């Protein structure tokens, strides 16, 4: 057996053997307890059972070979070090058994305190506590011991044996009631002894066995329960939502108990080294005297601000502050901690790099650079585009009386106020009157789509981050709070109730899609300071605003680092100007279809309906100067920067009135005996052009090849606008982009005609016009080597590439079934939101490689929604594209992430 033991896998690590980099193996809690212990901080001794042991247990349903023996020898070592034995009747060693995974999963898994207490050792604990100096009366020691015992039965019962927690809560309430008090501190030793009896009965009733008296059995069962808590339903759900892999497992920490419930000179608390809300420096925390750790979170008694500990116990307070400073310096980041004071002696029970708000992330990163703890590369690594995007939403101004009435899940960020409506139809009606509405539903379904589009915000009482409401709202960029379960929605009665109040259709509510909070009435909305900064109306050098200064500093660094250029998608001069202020370095996608709407519709109708010779040419000739003016405006705003103009893309019937409407009009007019020749012709055209699958029909380059003169008119307008800019002293850099190309022959045909026109228009003006193509049809990606022969640039249209790559009709699928796909984990995030690296991403990679092989120096960009998605930006950096292009509002996010991509790939290549 001895030989066997030497080859056993190591499953148990003493705190002295671990360190903070072993999170994967020891979990965050265990790794950091080891780290603190090795720093010489006062950590109660203990050991950690690895995540590998948990994985093995979960795979086989039993403890792996060797684990029991290793626990035994570590326990013996602990007992030797402490001079006590686990559960010894005279002087028991007690331990806590604590879960702790690689990623923090707050409140998801289990912890049991005071393991080792039983009917005998509770007496020994009381005697020892009473014998210790400083204890006022032995009555206090008895109280402490029985309080600890009842806590063990409660936690053990609930966590290890699945006894419903309310049963214990109920018995505790009864004991307090009998005593005529609301405060658990008023229960004396006898009351608690009685409570222990009551708890044991509850335990017996629910488990069919007595509460286990063997300390080692308690320990083993608690360890097993922590392993199993990894697969508890709520933990599984949480992981799916947070995209934490399901197979990591949790570590188990066995830690010597220290007691915050030993009297008024003891207590327990939590603290942050900086304000996790704003990032401000200072002391933030809560303290609770005469209590064990779980009381702080449970909120049984009111905590006091940590500052008050200075009066209660100056020396522990000073020591704590010293340790906090030390931890910050060591981790070089905001830390949060749990501590306990046992009769004036401070113990550290946990630390980790703390969670923080988006604003705090920027502010803290900036401060740490100032303090010389980290450099700017590291600061850039510590913030992200999702946080920056959050800071760009308007926020509620909550300084006054507003109190939330409910809290759900912040499913899609933003701040929205509006009139409550309960049906899609009503939402559409009121929105048409110019009202801002909040659509309130139990949960939404695809029938609510119109209402969701019309609403300012969406509030549901059910469903999580992947519910229909949440997914669709995020796709639309609409504010959404989902799963606010305090709200009772009654759709037929057109009202909901919350916190004893009734809200009727027509009342106003406000919802915060970032925090998930719901308010009654209209909360004033504040513009984002970060947007004001990007817009140029806040000067970071001259205002006292830590957030704006930090954002400025980090953005400047990101710009210096990034290799990817960032362009914008903009169709108007105004959008172009705004995007330029946000840092856009050109336009990656200027759509031209909106230029055919409004009062130009009539010309388009003439173009489509043209029958007589010369009619089409006349319509095109009338459109030409209008188009030229459109482009002149955009070139002017983007003076000196490249502008990619996409030739007209959508099916032409989109420019004609809808079939049903037209048919009704014609019928009515005929009835009245009016002359309907023109309408009839239109109707016939609409019928002729009707397509079952317009997204796969006559659009893009196909249209250009079928309607003579259409592309030629656009090319001429672009070239003439560029020449006119040059004549006025500007620099226009047009890039003509042909949409929906699938075969090089398509592009060659368009190119031949375009080149002729360009040569004729440009003459010796010095204007240079590039011709390239979108890569958005899978066949184009797979034949990129051929297509590159005829293209000076590629721009990946990842929306269509995703649509055609997956065979997903974008307008239909998100509302219809994506919520289900997300729930099932078929994908973790909509492939329209973040690029599907394995599939669609592979097409991009192939096209980039084969395109560049055929034409070195081929310019590569991307102009789908993905251009502003943080994770996708990293992918495009890796693939080696030259630029990403995104909506104006996303430009700062793309700049930041393009910088982060360089830092994270370990590169220092600046442009
Ligand atoms: P969670 O991960 O939910 O915070 P913990 O394992 O940290 O769970 O424990 C819950 C509470 O019990 C915390 O407040 C912690 O400080 C306290 N606690 C854990 N172990 C001990 C111990 N050995 N002595 C005293 N208190 C402890
Ligand atoms: Mg904790
Ligand atoms: Mg497209």
mmCIF file of N, CA and C and ligand atoms in Angstrom, residues 29 98 338 350, ligand 2:
data_model
loop_
_atom_site.group_PDB
_atom_site.id
_atom_site.type_symbol
_atom_site.label_atom_id
_atom_site.label_comp_id
_atom_site.label_asym_id
_atom_site.label_seq_id
_atom_site.Cartn_x
_atom_site.Cartn_y
_atom_site.Cartn_z
ATOM 1 N N UNK A 29 -10.513 31.059 -4.214
ATOM 2 C CA UNK A 29 -10.439 31.249 -2.770
ATOM 3 C C UNK A 29 -9.198 30.564 -2.202
ATOM 4 N N UNK A 98 -15.329 25.016 2.709
ATOM 5 C CA UNK A 98 -15.754 26.105 1.829
ATOM 6 C C UNK A 98 -15.511 25.776 0.373
ATOM 7 N N UNK A 338 -12.635 39.387 3.169
ATOM 8 C CA UNK A 338 -13.484 39.002 4.294
ATOM 9 C C UNK A 338 -12.553 38.803 5.479
ATOM 10 N N UNK A 350 -10.482 35.742 3.377
ATOM 11 C CA UNK A 350 -10.631 35.667 1.915
ATOM 12 C C UNK A 350 -10.136 36.961 1.293
HETATM 13 MG MG1 LIG B 2 -16.619 34.516 0.927
#
